[in-house]
Structures are given as C-alpha cells and as structure tokens.
Coordinates of C-alpha atoms and ligand atoms in Angstrom, one line a residue:
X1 CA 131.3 35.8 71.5
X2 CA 130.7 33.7 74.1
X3 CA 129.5 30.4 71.6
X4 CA 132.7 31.3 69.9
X5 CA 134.4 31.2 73.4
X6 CA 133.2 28.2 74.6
X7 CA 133.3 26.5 71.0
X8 CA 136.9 27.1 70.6
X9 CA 137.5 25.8 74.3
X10 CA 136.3 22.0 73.3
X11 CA 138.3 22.2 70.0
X12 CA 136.6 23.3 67.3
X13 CA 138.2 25.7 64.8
X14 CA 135.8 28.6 64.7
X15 CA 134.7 31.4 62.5
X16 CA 132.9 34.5 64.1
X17 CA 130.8 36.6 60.9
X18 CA 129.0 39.9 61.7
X19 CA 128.2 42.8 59.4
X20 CA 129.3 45.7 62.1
X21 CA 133.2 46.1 63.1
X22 CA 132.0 45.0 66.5
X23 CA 132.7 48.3 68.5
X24 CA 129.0 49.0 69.4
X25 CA 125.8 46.6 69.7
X26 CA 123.4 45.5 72.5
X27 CA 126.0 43.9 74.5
X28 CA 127.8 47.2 74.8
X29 CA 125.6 49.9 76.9
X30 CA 123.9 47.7 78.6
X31 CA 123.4 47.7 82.6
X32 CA 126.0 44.9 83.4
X33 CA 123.9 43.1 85.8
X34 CA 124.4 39.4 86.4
X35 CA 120.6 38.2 87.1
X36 CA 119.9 35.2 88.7
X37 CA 116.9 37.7 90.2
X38 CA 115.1 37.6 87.4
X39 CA 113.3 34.1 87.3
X40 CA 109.8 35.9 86.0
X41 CA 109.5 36.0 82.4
X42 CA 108.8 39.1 81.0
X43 CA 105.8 37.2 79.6
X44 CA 103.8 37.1 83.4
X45 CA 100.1 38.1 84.6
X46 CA 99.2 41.9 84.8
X47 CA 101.6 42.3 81.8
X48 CA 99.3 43.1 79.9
X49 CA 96.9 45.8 81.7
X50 CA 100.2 47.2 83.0
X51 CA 101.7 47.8 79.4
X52 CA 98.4 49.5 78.3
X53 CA 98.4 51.8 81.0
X54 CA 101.8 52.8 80.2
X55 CA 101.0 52.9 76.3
X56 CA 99.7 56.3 76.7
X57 CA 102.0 58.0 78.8
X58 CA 105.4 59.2 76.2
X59 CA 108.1 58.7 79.4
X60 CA 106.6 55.4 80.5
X61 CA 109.0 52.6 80.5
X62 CA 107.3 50.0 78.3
X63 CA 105.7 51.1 75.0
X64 CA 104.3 48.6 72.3
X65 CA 104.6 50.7 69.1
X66 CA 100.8 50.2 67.5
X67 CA 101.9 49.1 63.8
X68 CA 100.5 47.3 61.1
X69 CA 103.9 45.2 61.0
X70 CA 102.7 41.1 61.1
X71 CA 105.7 40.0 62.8
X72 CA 104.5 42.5 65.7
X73 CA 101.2 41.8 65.2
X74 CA 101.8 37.7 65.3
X75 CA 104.3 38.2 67.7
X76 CA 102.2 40.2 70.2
X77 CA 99.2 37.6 70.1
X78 CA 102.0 35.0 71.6
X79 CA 103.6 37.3 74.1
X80 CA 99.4 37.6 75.4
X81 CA 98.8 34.1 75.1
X82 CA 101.9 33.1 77.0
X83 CA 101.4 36.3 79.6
X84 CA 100.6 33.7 82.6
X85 CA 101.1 32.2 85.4
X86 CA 101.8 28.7 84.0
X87 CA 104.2 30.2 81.6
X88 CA 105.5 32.2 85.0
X89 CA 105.8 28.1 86.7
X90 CA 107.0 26.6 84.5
X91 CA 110.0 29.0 83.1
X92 CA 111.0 29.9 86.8
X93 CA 113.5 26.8 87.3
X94 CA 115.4 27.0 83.9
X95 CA 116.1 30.8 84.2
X96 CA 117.6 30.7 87.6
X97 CA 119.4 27.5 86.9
X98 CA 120.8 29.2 83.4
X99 CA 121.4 32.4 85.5
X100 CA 123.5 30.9 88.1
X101 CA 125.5 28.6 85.9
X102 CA 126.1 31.9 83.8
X103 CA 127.2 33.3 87.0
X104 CA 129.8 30.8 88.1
X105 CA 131.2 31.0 84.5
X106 CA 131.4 34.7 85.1
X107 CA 133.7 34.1 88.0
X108 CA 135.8 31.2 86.5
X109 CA 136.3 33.6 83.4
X110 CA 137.3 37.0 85.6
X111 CA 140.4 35.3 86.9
X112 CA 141.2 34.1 83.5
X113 CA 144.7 35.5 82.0
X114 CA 143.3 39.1 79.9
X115 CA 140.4 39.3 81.3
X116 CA 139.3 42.0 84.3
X117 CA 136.0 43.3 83.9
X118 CA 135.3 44.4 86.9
X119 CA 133.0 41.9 88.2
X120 CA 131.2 42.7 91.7
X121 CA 129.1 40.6 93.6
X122 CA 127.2 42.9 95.7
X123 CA 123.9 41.7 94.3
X124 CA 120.9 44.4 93.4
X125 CA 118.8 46.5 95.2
X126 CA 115.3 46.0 94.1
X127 CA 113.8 49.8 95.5
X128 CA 109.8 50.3 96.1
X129 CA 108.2 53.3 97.0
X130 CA 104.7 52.0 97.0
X131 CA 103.0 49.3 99.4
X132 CA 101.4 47.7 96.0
X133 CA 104.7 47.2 94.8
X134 CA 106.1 46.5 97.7
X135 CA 103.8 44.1 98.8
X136 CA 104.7 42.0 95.2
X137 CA 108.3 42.6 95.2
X138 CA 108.3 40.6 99.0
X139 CA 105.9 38.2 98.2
X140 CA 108.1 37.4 95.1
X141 CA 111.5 37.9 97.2
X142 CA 109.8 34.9 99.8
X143 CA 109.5 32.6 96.4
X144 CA 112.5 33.4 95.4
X145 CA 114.4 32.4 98.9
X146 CA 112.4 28.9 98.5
X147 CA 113.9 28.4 95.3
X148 CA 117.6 28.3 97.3
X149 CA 118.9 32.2 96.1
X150 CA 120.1 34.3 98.6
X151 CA 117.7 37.5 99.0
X152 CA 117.1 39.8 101.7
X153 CA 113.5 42.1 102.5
X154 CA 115.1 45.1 103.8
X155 CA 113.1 48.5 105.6
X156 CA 114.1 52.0 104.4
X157 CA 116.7 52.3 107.6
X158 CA 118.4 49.2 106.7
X159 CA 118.7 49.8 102.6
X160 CA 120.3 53.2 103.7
X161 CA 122.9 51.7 105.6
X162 CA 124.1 50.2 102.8
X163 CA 124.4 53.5 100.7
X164 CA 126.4 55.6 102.4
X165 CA 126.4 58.7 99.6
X166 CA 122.9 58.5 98.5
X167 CA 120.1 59.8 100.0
X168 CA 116.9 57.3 100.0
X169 CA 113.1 58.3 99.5
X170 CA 111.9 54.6 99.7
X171 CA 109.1 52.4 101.2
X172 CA 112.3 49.9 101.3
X173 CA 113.8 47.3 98.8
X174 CA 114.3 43.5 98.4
X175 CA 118.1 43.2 98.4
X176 CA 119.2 40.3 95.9
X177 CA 122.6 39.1 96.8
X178 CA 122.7 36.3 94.8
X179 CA 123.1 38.5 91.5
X180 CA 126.3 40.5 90.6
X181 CA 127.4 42.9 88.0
X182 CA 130.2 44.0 85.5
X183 CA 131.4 46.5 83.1
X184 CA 130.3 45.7 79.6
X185 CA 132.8 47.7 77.6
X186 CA 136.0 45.8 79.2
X187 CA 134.0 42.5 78.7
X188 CA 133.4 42.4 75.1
X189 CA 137.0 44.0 73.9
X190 CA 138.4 41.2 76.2
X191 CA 136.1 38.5 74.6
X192 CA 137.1 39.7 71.4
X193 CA 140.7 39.7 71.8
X194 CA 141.1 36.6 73.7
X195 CA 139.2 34.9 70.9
X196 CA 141.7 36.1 68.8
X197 CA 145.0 35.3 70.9
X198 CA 143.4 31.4 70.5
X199 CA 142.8 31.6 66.8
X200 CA 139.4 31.9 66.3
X201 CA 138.9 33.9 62.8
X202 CA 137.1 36.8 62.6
X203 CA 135.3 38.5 59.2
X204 CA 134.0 41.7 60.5
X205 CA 131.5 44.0 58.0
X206 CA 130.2 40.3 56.9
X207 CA 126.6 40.4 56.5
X208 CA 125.1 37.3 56.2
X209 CA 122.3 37.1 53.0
X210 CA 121.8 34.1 52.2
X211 CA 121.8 30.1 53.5
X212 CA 122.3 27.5 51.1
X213 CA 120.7 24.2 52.1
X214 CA 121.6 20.5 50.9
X215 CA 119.5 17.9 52.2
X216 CA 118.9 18.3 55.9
X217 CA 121.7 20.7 56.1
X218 CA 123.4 24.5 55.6
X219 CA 126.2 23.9 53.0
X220 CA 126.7 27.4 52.4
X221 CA 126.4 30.7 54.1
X222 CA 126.6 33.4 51.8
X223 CA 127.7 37.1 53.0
X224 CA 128.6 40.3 51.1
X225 CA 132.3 39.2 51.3
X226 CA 132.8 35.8 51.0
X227 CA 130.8 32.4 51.1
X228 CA 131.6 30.4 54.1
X229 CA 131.5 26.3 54.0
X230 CA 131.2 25.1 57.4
X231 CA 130.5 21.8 59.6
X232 CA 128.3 23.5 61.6
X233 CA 126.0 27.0 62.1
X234 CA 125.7 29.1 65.3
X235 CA 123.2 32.1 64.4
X236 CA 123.7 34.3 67.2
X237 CA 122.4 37.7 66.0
X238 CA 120.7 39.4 68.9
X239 CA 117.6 41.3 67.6
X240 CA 118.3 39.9 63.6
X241 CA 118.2 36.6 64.6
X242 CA 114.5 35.8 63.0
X243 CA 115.9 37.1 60.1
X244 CA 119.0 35.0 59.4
X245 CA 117.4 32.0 60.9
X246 CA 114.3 32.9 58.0
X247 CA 117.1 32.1 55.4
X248 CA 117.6 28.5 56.9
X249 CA 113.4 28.1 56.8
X250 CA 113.2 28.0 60.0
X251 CA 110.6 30.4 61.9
X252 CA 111.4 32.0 65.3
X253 CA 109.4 34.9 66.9
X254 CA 111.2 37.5 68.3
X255 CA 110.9 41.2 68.6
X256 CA 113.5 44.1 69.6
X257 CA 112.6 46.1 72.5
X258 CA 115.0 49.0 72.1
X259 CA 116.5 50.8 75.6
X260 CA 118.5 53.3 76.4
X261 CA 121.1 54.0 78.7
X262 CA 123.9 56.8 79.7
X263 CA 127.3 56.8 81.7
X264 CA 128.2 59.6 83.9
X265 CA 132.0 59.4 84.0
X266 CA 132.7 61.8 86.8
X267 CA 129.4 61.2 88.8
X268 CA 128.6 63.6 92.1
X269 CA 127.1 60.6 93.9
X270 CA 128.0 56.7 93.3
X271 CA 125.4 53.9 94.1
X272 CA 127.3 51.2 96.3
X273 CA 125.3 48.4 94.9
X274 CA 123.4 48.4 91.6
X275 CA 120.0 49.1 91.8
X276 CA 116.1 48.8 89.7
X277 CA 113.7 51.4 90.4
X278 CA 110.5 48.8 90.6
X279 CA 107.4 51.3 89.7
X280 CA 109.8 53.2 87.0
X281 CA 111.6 50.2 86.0
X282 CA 114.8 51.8 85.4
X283 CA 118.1 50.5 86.3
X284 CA 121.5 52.1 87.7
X285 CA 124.8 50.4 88.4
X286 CA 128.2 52.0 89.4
X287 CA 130.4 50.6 87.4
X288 CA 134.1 51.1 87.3
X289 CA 133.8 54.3 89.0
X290 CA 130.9 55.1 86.2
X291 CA 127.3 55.4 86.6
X292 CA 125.4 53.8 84.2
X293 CA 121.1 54.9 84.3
X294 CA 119.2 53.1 81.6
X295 CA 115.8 51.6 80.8
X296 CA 112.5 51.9 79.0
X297 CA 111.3 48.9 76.6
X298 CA 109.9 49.6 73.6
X299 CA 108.3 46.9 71.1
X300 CA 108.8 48.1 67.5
X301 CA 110.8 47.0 64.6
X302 CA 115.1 48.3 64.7
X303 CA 114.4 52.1 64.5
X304 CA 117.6 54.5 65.1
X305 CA 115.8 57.2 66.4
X306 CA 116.1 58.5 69.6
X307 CA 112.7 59.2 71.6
X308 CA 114.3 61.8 74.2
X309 CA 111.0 61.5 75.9
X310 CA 111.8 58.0 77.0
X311 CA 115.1 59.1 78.4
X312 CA 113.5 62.2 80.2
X313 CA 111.2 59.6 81.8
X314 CA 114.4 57.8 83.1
X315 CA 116.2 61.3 84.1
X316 CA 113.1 62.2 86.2
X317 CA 112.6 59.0 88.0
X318 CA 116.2 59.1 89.7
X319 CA 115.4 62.0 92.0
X320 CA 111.9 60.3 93.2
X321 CA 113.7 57.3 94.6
X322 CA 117.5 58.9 95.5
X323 CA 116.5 63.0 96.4
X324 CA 120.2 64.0 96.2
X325 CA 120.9 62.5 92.7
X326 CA 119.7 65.1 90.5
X327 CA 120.6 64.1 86.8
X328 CA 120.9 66.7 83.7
X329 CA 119.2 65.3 80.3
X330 CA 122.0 63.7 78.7
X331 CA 123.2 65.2 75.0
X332 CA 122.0 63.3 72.1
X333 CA 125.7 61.8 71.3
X334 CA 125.8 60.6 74.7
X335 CA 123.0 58.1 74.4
X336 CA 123.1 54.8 74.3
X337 CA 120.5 52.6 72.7
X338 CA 120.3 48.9 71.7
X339 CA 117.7 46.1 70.8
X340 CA 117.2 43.7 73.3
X341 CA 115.9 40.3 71.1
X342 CA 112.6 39.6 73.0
X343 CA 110.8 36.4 72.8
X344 CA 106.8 36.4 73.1
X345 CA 107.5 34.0 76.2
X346 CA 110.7 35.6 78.1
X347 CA 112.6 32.5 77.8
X348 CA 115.1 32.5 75.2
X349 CA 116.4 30.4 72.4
X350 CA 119.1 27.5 72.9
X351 CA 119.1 24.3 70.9
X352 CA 119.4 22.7 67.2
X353 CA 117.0 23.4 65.1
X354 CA 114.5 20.4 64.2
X355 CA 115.2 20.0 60.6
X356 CA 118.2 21.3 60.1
X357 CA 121.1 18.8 61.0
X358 CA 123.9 21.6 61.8
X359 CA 122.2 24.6 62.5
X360 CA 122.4 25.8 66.3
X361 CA 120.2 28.7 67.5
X362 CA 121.7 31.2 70.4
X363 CA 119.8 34.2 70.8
X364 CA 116.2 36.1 72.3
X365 CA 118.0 36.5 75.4
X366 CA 116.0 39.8 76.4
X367 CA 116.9 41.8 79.3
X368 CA 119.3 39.1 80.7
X369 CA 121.5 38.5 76.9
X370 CA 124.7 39.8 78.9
X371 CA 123.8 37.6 82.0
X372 CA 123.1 34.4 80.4
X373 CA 126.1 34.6 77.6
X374 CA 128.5 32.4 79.2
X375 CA 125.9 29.9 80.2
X376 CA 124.6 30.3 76.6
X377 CA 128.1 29.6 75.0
X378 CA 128.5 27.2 77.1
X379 CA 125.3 25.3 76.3
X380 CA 126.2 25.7 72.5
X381 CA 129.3 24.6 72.7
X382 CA 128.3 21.2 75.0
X383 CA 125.5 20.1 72.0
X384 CA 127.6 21.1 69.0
X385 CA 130.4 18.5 70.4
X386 CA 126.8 16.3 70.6
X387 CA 128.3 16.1 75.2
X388 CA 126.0 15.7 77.8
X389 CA 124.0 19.9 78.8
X390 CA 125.7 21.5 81.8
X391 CA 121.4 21.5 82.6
X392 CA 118.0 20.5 81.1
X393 CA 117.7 22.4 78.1
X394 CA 114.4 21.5 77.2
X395 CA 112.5 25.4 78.4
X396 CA 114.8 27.1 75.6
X397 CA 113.7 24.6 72.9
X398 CA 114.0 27.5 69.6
X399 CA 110.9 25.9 67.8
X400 CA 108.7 25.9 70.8
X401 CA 106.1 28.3 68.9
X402 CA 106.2 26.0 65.6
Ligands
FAD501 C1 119.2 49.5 78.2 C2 119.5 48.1 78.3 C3 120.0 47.5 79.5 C4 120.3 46.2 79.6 N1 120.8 45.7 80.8 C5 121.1 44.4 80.9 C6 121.6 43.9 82.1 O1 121.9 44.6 83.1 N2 121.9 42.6 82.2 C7 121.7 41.7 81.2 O2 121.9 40.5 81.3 N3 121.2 42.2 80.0 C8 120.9 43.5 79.8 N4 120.4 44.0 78.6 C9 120.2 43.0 77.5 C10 121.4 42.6 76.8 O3 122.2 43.8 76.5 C11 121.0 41.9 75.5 O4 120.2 40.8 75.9 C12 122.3 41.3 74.9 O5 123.2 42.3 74.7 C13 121.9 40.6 73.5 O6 123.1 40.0 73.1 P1 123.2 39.3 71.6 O7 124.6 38.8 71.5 O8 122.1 38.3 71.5 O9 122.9 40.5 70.6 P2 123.8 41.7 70.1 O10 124.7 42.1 71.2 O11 122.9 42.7 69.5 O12 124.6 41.0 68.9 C14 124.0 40.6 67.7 C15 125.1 40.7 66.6 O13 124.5 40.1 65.5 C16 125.0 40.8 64.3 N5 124.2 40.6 63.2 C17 122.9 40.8 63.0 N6 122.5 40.5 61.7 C18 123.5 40.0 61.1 C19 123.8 39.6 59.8 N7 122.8 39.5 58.8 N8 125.0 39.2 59.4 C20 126.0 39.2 60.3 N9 125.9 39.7 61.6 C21 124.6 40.1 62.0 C22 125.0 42.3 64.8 O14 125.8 43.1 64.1 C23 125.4 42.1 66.3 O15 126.8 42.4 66.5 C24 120.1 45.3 78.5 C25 119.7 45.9 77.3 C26 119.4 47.2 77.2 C27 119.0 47.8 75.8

C-alpha cells in the first residue's frame, strides 16, 4: 500500500494485485509500533544459543520449527552465518536511518486529509526484570544515544511515574522516546481508500501465478483473473514474496515467522506508553483506547494453526512484569496471527532486481514491516521514477545472498 501510495504521488498510474480482499494480513494485528529502537538485526550474537534454549520450552517466544523443508534448512544456515556482530555494525545505520525517515513520513501522512490513525509519540518502554538483561538493554540504550536517538535509562521509581494505572514488578526499563506508535486497523482502510479516492486500480482475489519474461524484462504478469501488461513490477508480498519473485528467476531468502496478538476492547487497566517485555519478548500497546498483547516468533513455513501454547506463554508473562494486569486466555476467534517475512540477516529487501530491467523488490521487512512502510514506498517510488534515494540504499540490496 504504501509503494502504491508513494508511486501514485510522483505520477505514475498504478495497479495494486493481491489474491485476498485485503480485510486481514500481517499489516493488520500487528503491534503498531513505529521503531527507530530497533537498529539490531534480528540476525545478532547470542541469537543463536538463545533460540535453542527456547526451542524446547512450548510457551517460549522464539521457536524454529525442526523440518526437513530446504528453504528452512538453506535459510537457517544464512540467518547463523550472518548472526554477528559485523552483521550487527554494519546494518545499525541504515535501520535507524530507514526508521526515522519512516517516522517523519508517518507524521506528514497523519495530518493528511482522511487519514487519523491515531499516531502517538510517547516512544516505548523497554521493561527488564533481570540485571543480565538489564545490564544489555543499557549498554545498548548508551549506543543507541551515540547514534543521535533520544532514549532514556530509567529505575523502577521513575518507569512507574510514568504509568499511573499499572502496577510495575521491574528491575527498571530503557525508555525509547524516539519511537511512536499507531493503530493498524484505521491505517490500512485509510491507505486503501485514499488510494482509491486518487485512482489507483485495485484487482482484489488476484493471485499472481505466473511472470512472463522478454528479454531483460516482465512483459506479463499472469493471475487467476486477468494478465496484467505493465511498465514496471513492485512485488510486495510480505511472507510470499520468495515465491512470486521465484516466477521472475530471481532467488530471495526469506522465511515467515508467524505471531500472535489479541485486543482487549474494554481493558481494566491501560498502558500509558507502549511497552516490550525484554526476557519474554512480548509486546503491549494501548491503542485507541484498546490493548493490544502480542508476540512469539516462530520460523516455519505459512501454517494456519493456532499453537495456544504460544499465546498462553504471552498471557502468563503480563502479570510477571505489570502484577495488577491479570489477562484471561483469549478464545480461539479472538486471535490474531500473521507471518512476518524474515530475512536470514534482519535487514530487508529494497531495490531493482539485477537482471530484471523493471522488476522492484519491497518486502522481508520482519518485525518492523509496519514501521518502515512509508519509508519503503517511499524508497520504491524515488528508484522507479529512476530520482535520487531519500538515503543510501545499498544495506537493503534484494540479491545480497546471490
Ligand atoms: C504479532 C506481530 C506483531 C508485530 N508488531 C509490529 C510492530 O509493532 N511494528 C512493526 O513495524 N511491525 C510489526 N510487525 C511486523 C509487520 O506486521 C510486518 O512486517 C508487516 O505487516 C509486513 O507487511 P507486508 O506488506 O510486507 O506483508 P503483508 O501485510 O503480509 O502483505 C502481503 C500481501 O501480499 C499478498 N500476496 C501474497 N502472495 C500473493 C500472490 N501470489 N498474488 C497476489 N497477492 C499476494 C497477500 O495477500 C498480502 O496481502 C508485527 C508482526 C506480528 C506478527
């Protein structure tokens, strides 16, 4: 939506194609927050010994299902290889730089005429109840105040002056107040209908099966309902996107990693500011007079089952870290889950593929996909017009592992 967004602003007469009817997919139910926090790839040191420990506990929060499946296989054996601290250096700069463009697009769009979703900047509470963890989460909250964001080490007595209805059972937190947050489900509707108030065409229940090539380029995109001739190809399909790009021969490794979320409507106790539960890595944000509790990460091909153990694990956490929040399991039907497209580095994909002439690749956007869409769109729409990047786009190079 957001390639189509900024596409459409510099003039070109665009086409969105997807095969659902666009009501539900990862952009939906996810936690809303705007992250120029999260500068560490997921792809960083002590990954690794971290997500085997949690392989063997059901409710942990990062499971790599054990398959047979090459694609996991093959893409595992990058995500270890790239699991250091060079790849931690070196990705650092271009994620906050993509996350605070993103950012200021945010606000430039949330005074736009039809849009109000309930954009906050408050920042995020990054909670600890351990001296290991806390010791990282300062260490990396003193980096991240040399690389210019605004962030705050806070004791127990000064994070609870900021929550006013909810009790804390923390060592203390890292405050970022350079991030922000929104509400998902006004975003996208909005996207979606200011697209079409400018024009942009939309084929909805379109799946896409099949690329015709000629030469150096896609002449023909072929779907279950219609074949589509076009100057110029955005594939944009979240946790599908190795498989469309496939049809264009052109390789990129990329995994889901399905989470889970749920919204309290009418919640007893609202967080002021949106918060991640560091040892249990689950994330809450009051949003729109909602609560919204989500997490858990798990590497496996698009499955729609629901592992209720994984949501239990996020249920149970709550109470450790906030005593006088204590959450019901959610029913079934009120579960979210989506794929979040996950790159074997944690640095996603932005640029024109190598050998084909009119084939842009937008996608493996991970945890941060509804953080970095304007910046993304953005980015897409600057080299499709063949203009000057808003930054250096090099990092998010698509063919990086070819
Ligand atoms: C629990 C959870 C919490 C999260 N919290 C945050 C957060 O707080 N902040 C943040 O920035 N990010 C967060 N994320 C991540 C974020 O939601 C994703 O990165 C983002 O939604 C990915 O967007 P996308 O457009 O790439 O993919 P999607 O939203 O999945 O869209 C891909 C689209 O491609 C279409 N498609 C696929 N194949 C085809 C085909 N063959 N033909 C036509 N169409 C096709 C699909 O139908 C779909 O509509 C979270 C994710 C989860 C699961």
């Amino acid at each position: 939506m957001s390639s189509a967004y900024y596409l459409n602003q510099e003039g070109w007469d665009v086409t969105v194609i997807d095969k659902t009817d666009l009501s539900d997919n990862c952009s939906y139910g996810n936690l809303g927050m705007i992250v120029p926090s999260h500068f560490v790839p997921l792809a960083a040191p002590g990954m690794i010994a971290q997500g085997i420990k949690w392989m063997f506990n059901s409710r942990s929060p990062f499971y790599v299902k054990p398959s047979l499946n090459m694609d996991l296989i093959s893409w595992g054996l990058k995500f270890v290889k790239s699991a250091t601290q060079e790849n931690v250096d070196k990705s650092a700069i271009p994620l906050r730089d993509i996350n605070l463009l993103s950012k200021a697009l945010y606000e430039e769009l949330s005074v736009q005429p039809g849009f109000a979703f309930s954009m906050e900047k408050k920042g995020i509470m990054m909670y600890f109840k351990t001296e290991k963890v806390a010791e990282e989460e300062i260490h990396l909250a003193e980096k991240a105040r040399s690389m210019g964001l605004d962030v705050e080490a806070l004791n127990k007595q000064q994070a609870q002056a900021l929550e006013t209805e909810v009790q804390l059972d923390v060592l203390g937190a890292v405050h970022y107040r350079c991030d922000a947050h929104l509400y998902p489900n006004q975003l996208i509707p909005q996207l979606i209908a200011a697209l079409k108030n400018k024009g942009v065409q939309f084929k909805t229940n379109c799946s896409v099966e099949k690329i015709i090539k000629e030469g150096n380029k896609i002449k023909s995109v072929i779907t279950n309902n219609g074949v589509f001739e076009k100057d110029m190809v955005v594939m944009a399909a979240g946790s599908w996107l190795p498989q469309l790009t496939k049809m264009a021969g052109v390789p990129v490794p990329l995994m889901p990693g399905k989470g889970y979320s749920f919204t309290l409507t009418e919640p007893a106790r609202k967080l002021n500011i949106p918060s991640i539960l560091c040892e249990a890595r689950v994330a809450i944000t009051p949003m729109n007079g909602y609560m919204r509790y989500g997490g858990t990460m798990e590497i496996a091909p698009v499955n729609n089952k629901i592992n209720i153990k994984r949501v239990e694990g996020i249920v149970q956490s709550v109470p450790k870290y906030f005593p006088n929040i204590q959450l019901q399991m959610p029913q079934e039907k009120d579960i979210w889950y989506g794929f979040r497209p996950c790159t074997p580095d944690g640095v996603p994909y932005i640029g024109f593929a190598k050998k084909v002439d009119n084939l842009l690749i937008a996608g493996g956007h991970a945890m941060s996909g509804l953080s970095l869409g304007p910046a993304t769109g953005k980015l897409i729409a600057e080299m499709a017009s063949g203009r000057q990047t808003s930054m250096d786009v090099t990092a998010f190079n698509p063919e990086r592992f070819s």
